[in-house]
Structure formats: C-alpha cells, structure tokens
PDB file of C-alpha atoms in Angstrom:
ATOM      1  CA  UNK E 263      -0.097   0.090  -0.189  1.00 64.00           C
ATOM      2  CA  UNK E 264       0.918   3.054  -0.192  1.00 81.00           C
ATOM      3  CA  UNK E 265       2.816   5.158   2.698  1.00 89.00           C
ATOM      4  CA  UNK E 266       2.138   8.063   4.640  1.00 93.00           C
ATOM      5  CA  UNK E 267       4.557   9.074   7.158  1.00 95.00           C
ATOM      6  CA  UNK E 268       4.159  11.836   9.776  1.00 96.00           C
ATOM      7  CA  UNK E 269       6.571  13.178  11.945  1.00 96.00           C
ATOM      8  CA  UNK E 270       7.024  13.748  14.607  1.00 97.00           C
ATOM      9  CA  UNK E 271       6.390  10.606  16.221  1.00 95.00           C
ATOM     10  CA  UNK E 272       6.457  12.143  19.820  1.00 96.00           C
ATOM     11  CA  UNK E 273       6.678  15.496  21.128  1.00 97.00           C
ATOM     12  CA  UNK E 274       6.591  17.361  24.552  1.00 97.00           C
ATOM     13  CA  UNK E 275       6.261  20.945  23.952  1.00 96.00           C
ATOM     14  CA  UNK E 276       5.549  24.007  27.024  1.00 97.00           C
ATOM     15  CA  UNK E 277       1.809  24.799  28.297  1.00 97.00           C
ATOM     16  CA  UNK E 278       1.451  28.207  25.991  1.00 97.00           C
ATOM     17  CA  UNK E 279       3.471  26.943  22.962  1.00 97.00           C
ATOM     18  CA  UNK E 280       2.720  25.783  19.562  1.00 97.00           C
ATOM     19  CA  UNK E 281       3.885  22.549  17.699  1.00 98.00           C
ATOM     20  CA  UNK E 282       3.557  21.473  14.458  1.00 97.00           C
ATOM     21  CA  UNK E 283       2.728  17.848  12.812  1.00 97.00           C
ATOM     22  CA  UNK E 284       3.260  16.925   9.443  1.00 97.00           C
ATOM     23  CA  UNK E 285       1.997  14.675   7.407  1.00 96.00           C
ATOM     24  CA  UNK E 286       3.332  13.375   4.512  1.00 95.00           C
ATOM     25  CA  UNK E 287       2.303  11.086   1.325  1.00 92.00           C
ATOM     26  CA  UNK E 288       5.537   9.419  -0.231  1.00 91.00           C
ATOM     27  CA  UNK E 289       4.106   7.891  -3.095  1.00 87.00           C
ATOM     28  CA  UNK E 290       0.858   8.590  -4.349  1.00 87.00           C
ATOM     29  CA  UNK E 291      -0.772  12.535  -4.420  1.00 88.00           C
ATOM     30  CA  UNK E 292      -2.982  12.965  -1.558  1.00 89.00           C
ATOM     31  CA  UNK E 293      -5.706  14.714  -2.728  1.00 86.00           C
ATOM     32  CA  UNK E 294      -7.783  14.562   0.563  1.00 89.00           C
ATOM     33  CA  UNK E 295      -6.244  14.386   4.058  1.00 92.00           C
ATOM     34  CA  UNK E 296      -8.013  13.699   7.122  1.00 94.00           C
ATOM     35  CA  UNK E 297      -6.559  14.800  10.989  1.00 96.00           C
ATOM     36  CA  UNK E 298      -7.783  12.339  13.683  1.00 95.00           C
ATOM     37  CA  UNK E 299      -7.580  12.961  17.450  1.00 96.00           C
ATOM     38  CA  UNK E 300      -7.339   9.482  19.589  1.00 93.00           C
ATOM     39  CA  UNK E 301      -7.543   9.188  22.970  1.00 89.00           C
ATOM     40  CA  UNK E 302      -6.403   6.316  25.152  1.00 85.00           C
ATOM     41  CA  UNK E 303      -8.806   3.511  24.846  1.00 82.00           C
ATOM     42  CA  UNK E 304     -10.819   4.883  22.329  1.00 87.00           C
ATOM     43  CA  UNK E 305     -11.630   5.230  18.718  1.00 89.00           C
ATOM     44  CA  UNK E 306     -10.076   8.066  16.229  1.00 91.00           C
ATOM     45  CA  UNK E 307     -12.254  11.619  16.279  1.00 92.00           C
ATOM     46  CA  UNK E 308     -12.400  13.172  13.259  1.00 93.00           C
ATOM     47  CA  UNK E 309     -11.148  16.787  13.346  1.00 95.00           C
ATOM     48  CA  UNK E 310     -11.203  17.860  10.466  1.00 94.00           C
ATOM     49  CA  UNK E 311     -10.259  17.177   6.290  1.00 92.00           C
ATOM     50  CA  UNK E 312      -8.741  19.222   4.321  1.00 89.00           C
ATOM     51  CA  UNK E 313      -8.905  19.348   0.255  1.00 85.00           C
ATOM     52  CA  UNK E 314      -5.503  20.360  -1.923  1.00 81.00           C
ATOM     53  CA  UNK E 315      -5.493  23.855  -1.916  1.00 79.00           C
ATOM     54  CA  UNK E 316      -9.209  24.738  -0.572  1.00 83.00           C
ATOM     55  CA  UNK E 317      -9.380  25.571   2.753  1.00 87.00           C
ATOM     56  CA  UNK E 318      -9.887  22.622   5.793  1.00 91.00           C
ATOM     57  CA  UNK E 319     -13.539  21.202   6.763  1.00 93.00           C
ATOM     58  CA  UNK E 320     -13.453  21.590  10.628  1.00 95.00           C
ATOM     59  CA  UNK E 321     -16.027  19.137  12.248  1.00 94.00           C
ATOM     60  CA  UNK E 322     -18.524  20.776  14.543  1.00 94.00           C
ATOM     61  CA  UNK E 323     -16.882  20.986  17.851  1.00 94.00           C
ATOM     62  CA  UNK E 324     -13.178  21.506  16.815  1.00 96.00           C
ATOM     63  CA  UNK E 325     -11.914  25.180  17.529  1.00 94.00           C
ATOM     64  CA  UNK E 326     -10.288  26.126  13.802  1.00 93.00           C
ATOM     65  CA  UNK E 327      -8.193  28.427  14.815  1.00 95.00           C
ATOM     66  CA  UNK E 328      -6.633  25.838  17.806  1.00 96.00           C
ATOM     67  CA  UNK E 329      -5.947  23.514  15.420  1.00 97.00           C
ATOM     68  CA  UNK E 330      -4.463  24.915  12.184  1.00 96.00           C
ATOM     69  CA  UNK E 331      -4.379  23.001   9.242  1.00 94.00           C
ATOM     70  CA  UNK E 332      -2.635  23.798   5.688  1.00 90.00           C
ATOM     71  CA  UNK E 333      -2.600  21.843   2.545  1.00 88.00           C
ATOM     72  CA  UNK E 334      -0.758  23.373   0.815  1.00 81.00           C
ATOM     73  CA  UNK E 335       0.379  21.163  -1.763  1.00 88.00           C
ATOM     74  CA  UNK E 336      -0.843  16.982  -2.688  1.00 89.00           C
ATOM     75  CA  UNK E 337       2.289  15.742  -0.497  1.00 92.00           C
ATOM     76  CA  UNK E 338       2.194  17.798   2.771  1.00 93.00           C
ATOM     77  CA  UNK E 339      -0.843  18.336   5.154  1.00 93.00           C
ATOM     78  CA  UNK E 340       0.160  20.342   8.215  1.00 95.00           C
ATOM     79  CA  UNK E 341      -1.673  20.431  11.800  1.00 97.00           C
ATOM     80  CA  UNK E 342      -0.548  23.130  14.220  1.00 97.00           C
ATOM     81  CA  UNK E 343      -1.716  23.024  17.772  1.00 97.00           C
ATOM     82  CA  UNK E 344      -1.173  26.985  19.173  1.00 97.00           C
ATOM     83  CA  UNK E 345      -0.838  27.887  22.206  1.00 97.00           C
ATOM     84  CA  UNK E 346      -1.109  24.233  23.609  1.00 97.00           C
ATOM     85  CA  UNK E 347      -2.537  23.615  26.613  1.00 96.00           C
ATOM     86  CA  UNK E 348      -2.128  20.239  28.814  1.00 96.00           C
ATOM     87  CA  UNK E 349      -6.185  19.211  27.879  1.00 95.00           C
ATOM     88  CA  UNK E 350      -3.908  18.826  24.112  1.00 96.00           C
ATOM     89  CA  UNK E 351      -2.460  16.387  25.525  1.00 96.00           C
ATOM     90  CA  UNK E 352      -3.348  13.025  22.737  1.00 95.00           C
ATOM     91  CA  UNK E 353      -2.297  10.824  19.600  1.00 95.00           C
ATOM     92  CA  UNK E 354      -3.147  12.964  16.869  1.00 96.00           C
ATOM     93  CA  UNK E 355      -3.101  10.222  13.307  1.00 95.00           C
ATOM     94  CA  UNK E 356      -3.212  11.833   9.801  1.00 95.00           C
ATOM     95  CA  UNK E 357      -4.731   9.761   6.778  1.00 93.00           C
ATOM     96  CA  UNK E 358      -4.429  10.648   3.088  1.00 92.00           C
ATOM     97  CA  UNK E 359      -6.429   9.695   0.082  1.00 88.00           C
ATOM     98  CA  UNK E 360      -5.282   9.478  -3.367  1.00 83.00           C
ATOM     99  CA  UNK E 361      -9.126  10.278  -4.605  1.00 65.00           C
ATOM    100  CA  UNK E 362     -12.196  11.797  -3.405  1.00 58.00           C
ATOM    101  CA  UNK E 363     -14.899   8.913  -3.944  1.00 62.00           C
ATOM    102  CA  UNK E 364     -15.771   6.359  -1.275  1.00 60.00           C
ATOM    103  CA  UNK E 365     -14.487   3.443  -2.259  1.00 64.00           C
ATOM    104  CA  UNK E 366     -10.928   5.090  -1.900  1.00 75.00           C
ATOM    105  CA  UNK E 367      -9.069   3.318   0.850  1.00 81.00           C
ATOM    106  CA  UNK E 368      -7.271   6.376   3.384  1.00 86.00           C
ATOM    107  CA  UNK E 369      -4.015   5.091   4.317  1.00 90.00           C
ATOM    108  CA  UNK E 370      -2.272   6.173   7.748  1.00 92.00           C
ATOM    109  CA  UNK E 371       0.464   8.079   8.942  1.00 94.00           C
ATOM    110  CA  UNK E 372       2.204   6.312  12.530  1.00 94.00           C
ATOM    111  CA  UNK E 373       0.847   8.900  14.718  1.00 94.00           C
ATOM    112  CA  UNK E 374       2.419  11.900  17.033  1.00 96.00           C
ATOM    113  CA  UNK E 375       1.974  11.586  20.539  1.00 96.00           C
ATOM    114  CA  UNK E 376       1.693  15.351  21.901  1.00 97.00           C
ATOM    115  CA  UNK E 377       2.359  15.747  25.964  1.00 97.00           C
ATOM    116  CA  UNK E 378       1.700  19.414  26.359  1.00 97.00           C
ATOM    117  CA  UNK E 379       3.584  20.077  30.142  1.00 97.00           C
TER     118      UNK E 379
ATOM    119  CA  UNK X 227     -25.898   9.660   8.329  1.00 77.00           C
ATOM    120  CA  UNK X 228     -23.708   6.036   8.624  1.00 84.00           C
ATOM    121  CA  UNK X 229     -22.700   4.974  11.895  1.00 90.00           C
ATOM    122  CA  UNK X 230     -20.967   1.867  12.959  1.00 94.00           C
ATOM    123  CA  UNK X 231     -21.252  -0.222  16.004  1.00 95.00           C
ATOM    124  CA  UNK X 232     -18.323  -3.124  16.997  1.00 96.00           C
ATOM    125  CA  UNK X 233     -20.222  -5.165  19.750  1.00 93.00           C
ATOM    126  CA  UNK X 234     -17.536  -6.139  22.147  1.00 92.00           C
ATOM    127  CA  UNK X 235     -15.081  -3.645  23.357  1.00 94.00           C
ATOM    128  CA  UNK X 236     -12.582  -6.580  24.236  1.00 96.00           C
ATOM    129  CA  UNK X 237     -12.240 -10.121  22.963  1.00 97.00           C
ATOM    130  CA  UNK X 238      -9.995 -12.937  23.871  1.00 98.00           C
ATOM    131  CA  UNK X 239      -9.313 -16.128  22.451  1.00 98.00           C
ATOM    132  CA  UNK X 240      -6.432 -18.808  22.461  1.00 98.00           C
ATOM    133  CA  UNK X 241      -3.614 -18.762  20.079  1.00 97.00           C
ATOM    134  CA  UNK X 242      -4.968 -21.141  16.958  1.00 97.00           C
ATOM    135  CA  UNK X 243      -8.475 -20.437  17.760  1.00 98.00           C
ATOM    136  CA  UNK X 244     -11.521 -18.584  15.747  1.00 98.00           C
ATOM    137  CA  UNK X 245     -11.119 -14.693  15.249  1.00 98.00           C
ATOM    138  CA  UNK X 246     -14.279 -13.039  15.271  1.00 98.00           C
ATOM    139  CA  UNK X 247     -15.179  -9.632  15.661  1.00 98.00           C
ATOM    140  CA  UNK X 248     -18.276  -7.897  15.021  1.00 98.00           C
ATOM    141  CA  UNK X 249     -19.286  -5.110  13.090  1.00 97.00           C
ATOM    142  CA  UNK X 250     -22.917  -3.686  12.442  1.00 96.00           C
ATOM    143  CA  UNK X 251     -23.458  -1.069  10.275  1.00 94.00           C
ATOM    144  CA  UNK X 252     -25.908   1.809   9.183  1.00 92.00           C
ATOM    145  CA  UNK X 253     -26.097   3.200   6.324  1.00 85.00           C
ATOM    146  CA  UNK X 254     -28.478   5.053   3.747  1.00 80.00           C
ATOM    147  CA  UNK X 255     -26.932   3.972   0.816  1.00 81.00           C
ATOM    148  CA  UNK X 256     -24.693   1.094  -0.279  1.00 80.00           C
ATOM    149  CA  UNK X 257     -21.949   0.896   2.469  1.00 86.00           C
ATOM    150  CA  UNK X 258     -18.296   0.811   1.337  1.00 90.00           C
ATOM    151  CA  UNK X 259     -17.130  -0.802   4.607  1.00 93.00           C
ATOM    152  CA  UNK X 260     -13.240  -1.215   6.108  1.00 94.00           C
ATOM    153  CA  UNK X 261     -11.431  -3.076   8.791  1.00 96.00           C
ATOM    154  CA  UNK X 262      -8.262  -1.240   9.968  1.00 95.00           C
ATOM    155  CA  UNK X 263      -5.680  -2.531  12.566  1.00 96.00           C
ATOM    156  CA  UNK X 264      -3.441  -0.504  15.105  1.00 94.00           C
ATOM    157  CA  UNK X 265      -1.071  -1.587  17.192  1.00 92.00           C
ATOM    158  CA  UNK X 266       0.445   0.142  20.402  1.00 87.00           C
ATOM    159  CA  UNK X 267       1.094   4.084  19.987  1.00 83.00           C
ATOM    160  CA  UNK X 268       1.485   3.514  16.086  1.00 86.00           C
ATOM    161  CA  UNK X 269      -1.288   4.501  13.019  1.00 87.00           C
ATOM    162  CA  UNK X 270      -3.623   2.095  11.686  1.00 91.00           C
ATOM    163  CA  UNK X 271      -3.546  -0.650   8.542  1.00 92.00           C
ATOM    164  CA  UNK X 272      -6.023  -1.363   6.711  1.00 92.00           C
ATOM    165  CA  UNK X 273      -7.014  -5.193   6.481  1.00 95.00           C
ATOM    166  CA  UNK X 274      -9.677  -5.487   4.325  1.00 94.00           C
ATOM    167  CA  UNK X 275     -12.196  -3.358   2.172  1.00 92.00           C
ATOM    168  CA  UNK X 276     -15.668  -3.795   1.111  1.00 92.00           C
ATOM    169  CA  UNK X 277     -17.032  -1.228  -2.196  1.00 86.00           C
ATOM    170  CA  UNK X 278     -19.731  -3.678  -3.362  1.00 79.00           C
ATOM    171  CA  UNK X 279     -17.855  -6.365  -5.308  1.00 77.00           C
ATOM    172  CA  UNK X 280     -17.294  -9.980  -3.965  1.00 86.00           C
ATOM    173  CA  UNK X 281     -19.687  -9.690  -0.596  1.00 91.00           C
ATOM    174  CA  UNK X 282     -16.453 -12.455   0.736  1.00 95.00           C
ATOM    175  CA  UNK X 283     -13.435 -10.028   1.274  1.00 95.00           C
ATOM    176  CA  UNK X 284     -10.423 -11.507   1.793  1.00 96.00           C
ATOM    177  CA  UNK X 285      -7.622  -9.264   3.300  1.00 95.00           C
ATOM    178  CA  UNK X 286      -4.325  -9.400   4.912  1.00 95.00           C
ATOM    179  CA  UNK X 287      -2.453 -11.690   7.414  1.00 94.00           C
ATOM    180  CA  UNK X 288      -5.132 -14.085   6.767  1.00 97.00           C
ATOM    181  CA  UNK X 289      -8.244 -11.759   7.541  1.00 98.00           C
ATOM    182  CA  UNK X 290     -11.308 -12.554   5.731  1.00 97.00           C
ATOM    183  CA  UNK X 291     -14.904 -10.678   6.284  1.00 97.00           C
ATOM    184  CA  UNK X 292     -18.312 -11.347   4.875  1.00 96.00           C
ATOM    185  CA  UNK X 293     -20.836  -8.180   4.110  1.00 95.00           C
ATOM    186  CA  UNK X 294     -24.264  -9.232   4.448  1.00 94.00           C
ATOM    187  CA  UNK X 295     -26.946  -6.803   3.581  1.00 92.00           C
ATOM    188  CA  UNK X 296     -30.313  -8.777   5.091  1.00 93.00           C
ATOM    189  CA  UNK X 297     -27.898  -8.160   8.454  1.00 94.00           C
ATOM    190  CA  UNK X 298     -26.179  -4.978   8.367  1.00 94.00           C
ATOM    191  CA  UNK X 299     -23.058  -6.370   9.446  1.00 96.00           C
ATOM    192  CA  UNK X 300     -19.523  -6.609   8.396  1.00 96.00           C
ATOM    193  CA  UNK X 301     -18.050  -9.180  10.886  1.00 98.00           C
ATOM    194  CA  UNK X 302     -14.321 -10.064  10.396  1.00 98.00           C
ATOM    195  CA  UNK X 303     -12.883 -13.503  10.814  1.00 98.00           C
ATOM    196  CA  UNK X 304      -9.952 -15.491  11.125  1.00 98.00           C
ATOM    197  CA  UNK X 305      -9.666 -19.269  11.578  1.00 97.00           C
ATOM    198  CA  UNK X 306      -6.553 -19.488  13.638  1.00 97.00           C
ATOM    199  CA  UNK X 307      -5.315 -16.610  15.570  1.00 98.00           C
ATOM    200  CA  UNK X 308      -1.694 -15.945  16.536  1.00 97.00           C
ATOM    201  CA  UNK X 309       0.112 -14.383  19.116  1.00 96.00           C
ATOM    202  CA  UNK X 310       1.142 -11.297  16.463  1.00 95.00           C
ATOM    203  CA  UNK X 311      -2.588 -10.942  15.703  1.00 97.00           C
ATOM    204  CA  UNK X 312      -2.915  -9.083  19.222  1.00 97.00           C
ATOM    205  CA  UNK X 313      -4.091  -5.680  18.545  1.00 96.00           C
ATOM    206  CA  UNK X 314      -6.439  -2.536  18.635  1.00 96.00           C
ATOM    207  CA  UNK X 315      -9.516  -3.657  15.219  1.00 97.00           C
ATOM    208  CA  UNK X 316     -11.412  -0.656  13.964  1.00 96.00           C
ATOM    209  CA  UNK X 317     -14.446  -1.258  11.441  1.00 96.00           C
ATOM    210  CA  UNK X 318     -15.475   1.773   9.448  1.00 94.00           C
ATOM    211  CA  UNK X 319     -17.515   2.946   6.858  1.00 91.00           C
ATOM    212  CA  UNK X 320     -17.106   5.438   4.237  1.00 87.00           C
ATOM    213  CA  UNK X 321     -19.518   8.093   3.507  1.00 78.00           C
ATOM    214  CA  UNK X 322     -19.410  12.207   2.249  1.00 76.00           C
ATOM    215  CA  UNK X 323     -15.776  11.168   1.927  1.00 76.00           C
ATOM    216  CA  UNK X 324     -14.733  10.413   5.341  1.00 83.00           C
ATOM    217  CA  UNK X 325     -14.267   7.470   7.597  1.00 86.00           C
ATOM    218  CA  UNK X 326     -16.995   6.944  10.259  1.00 88.00           C
ATOM    219  CA  UNK X 327     -15.072   4.758  12.628  1.00 92.00           C
ATOM    220  CA  UNK X 328     -16.701   2.578  15.329  1.00 94.00           C
ATOM    221  CA  UNK X 329     -15.598   2.161  18.805  1.00 94.00           C
ATOM    222  CA  UNK X 330     -12.974  -0.814  17.974  1.00 95.00           C
ATOM    223  CA  UNK X 331     -12.352  -3.908  19.664  1.00 97.00           C
ATOM    224  CA  UNK X 332      -9.204  -4.853  21.431  1.00 96.00           C
ATOM    225  CA  UNK X 333      -8.121  -8.743  20.551  1.00 97.00           C
ATOM    226  CA  UNK X 334      -6.193 -10.366  23.030  1.00 97.00           C
ATOM    227  CA  UNK X 335      -4.590 -13.617  22.277  1.00 97.00           C
ATOM    228  CA  UNK X 336      -3.678 -16.382  25.230  1.00 96.00           C
ATOM    229  CA  UNK X 337      -0.926 -18.473  24.828  1.00 94.00           C
TER     230      UNK X 337
END
C-alpha cells in the first residue's frame, strides 16, 4: 500500500507554545487528508478534512483557530496546535487519500504523541 | 447518517482459535466498509475493504470479512489466531468522503 509519513512521532511542549505536526504522502498524490485525535482506549475522532488547495473543513466542536490545518501541496498537510494546553495532550493521526470517492481507501500515518507540560 | 457499531470492546481468544470481531453498520446508501488494525502507539493499517463487489472479502494476514446486507453486518474473521494478531481493530464506513469509525475492539490472544 501507499506510504504516509507523519512527523514527529513524539513531541513534548510547554503550555502556551505551538507545535506543528507534518503529514506527508510519500508515493502518491493526496487530494484529501484527514486529521484525527485519539484518546487512550478510544476510537479515532475526526477533527478536520482538508482538500489540496482549499480550506479545511472542521468537524463540529473542533476549534479551527486552535488547530490550524494547511494542505498546501498534494503531498503535505500540517496540523499546528496553537497555544497548547495540557488538555490538548493526545495521539494525533493523519490519513490521506489519493481520490475523493468513498471507495478509495485512506492510508494512515504512524501518529504523533503530543504531551503538553 | 452513516455509522458503525462494534459489538464487544474486548475479545480474548486462545492461540489457534477462531477470531470473530463483530461490526454492524447503518447506512441509507450502499455502504463502503473497511477494517483497520492498530498496534500500540501506531497508526492504522488497512486489513480489507468492501466496495460492493464480492460479498466475501479477503484481506491481509489471513483475515476475511463477509458483507451481509440482510443483517447489516460486516464481521471480521480469522480461522486461527496468532499471537501477533493482538491489537486494536476498527471497523469503518465511508461516507461523504470521510471515514466513520466504530468504537474499536481490542483483541487479546492467549498462548
């Protein structure tokens, strides 16, 4: 299958600072990328969907000013957690699709463990 | 709206035994269904997908799933569990361009 690389795999930041997480599709063009948040022992919660060249669509309850998503190219999307607080600590996972139809499978990055201290 | 429900948050089997992980879906249109596996602190890996072709779908690592419209089910099975199968499994339905996940089922395999 296609490869999606997410970086960093772990990050610790101080409360009040911002942290950027990168998601790259290495061997295909990702027309759509998704960002998820996962709490311990829970399922994935979709935060936002981004299509290349357009603004991200955020799910209800997700603060767009806090979780900035940029999908500037067909191989890169970034999630920036601004003014991070301990409650933002979580496992963040990106996924990417090479097409926009529902039968197209999504490929997932390895995830980023964010700890805000 | 589409949704999936995974019955049983935790399933435990003995090595060599049958694995059965249950997933029921709700969809007003023909669904596209997926099973993913997640190992600790990692992303998700696709096991198999149903996209309205054959109702019995074979995936990687010996897993397969059968789409049953009458039962609105897409249960995941493997004839013989291996220790390396211990992981979290997610059923998902695709709709509106995005994946909607079930709650997940943790599979434990006893020696």
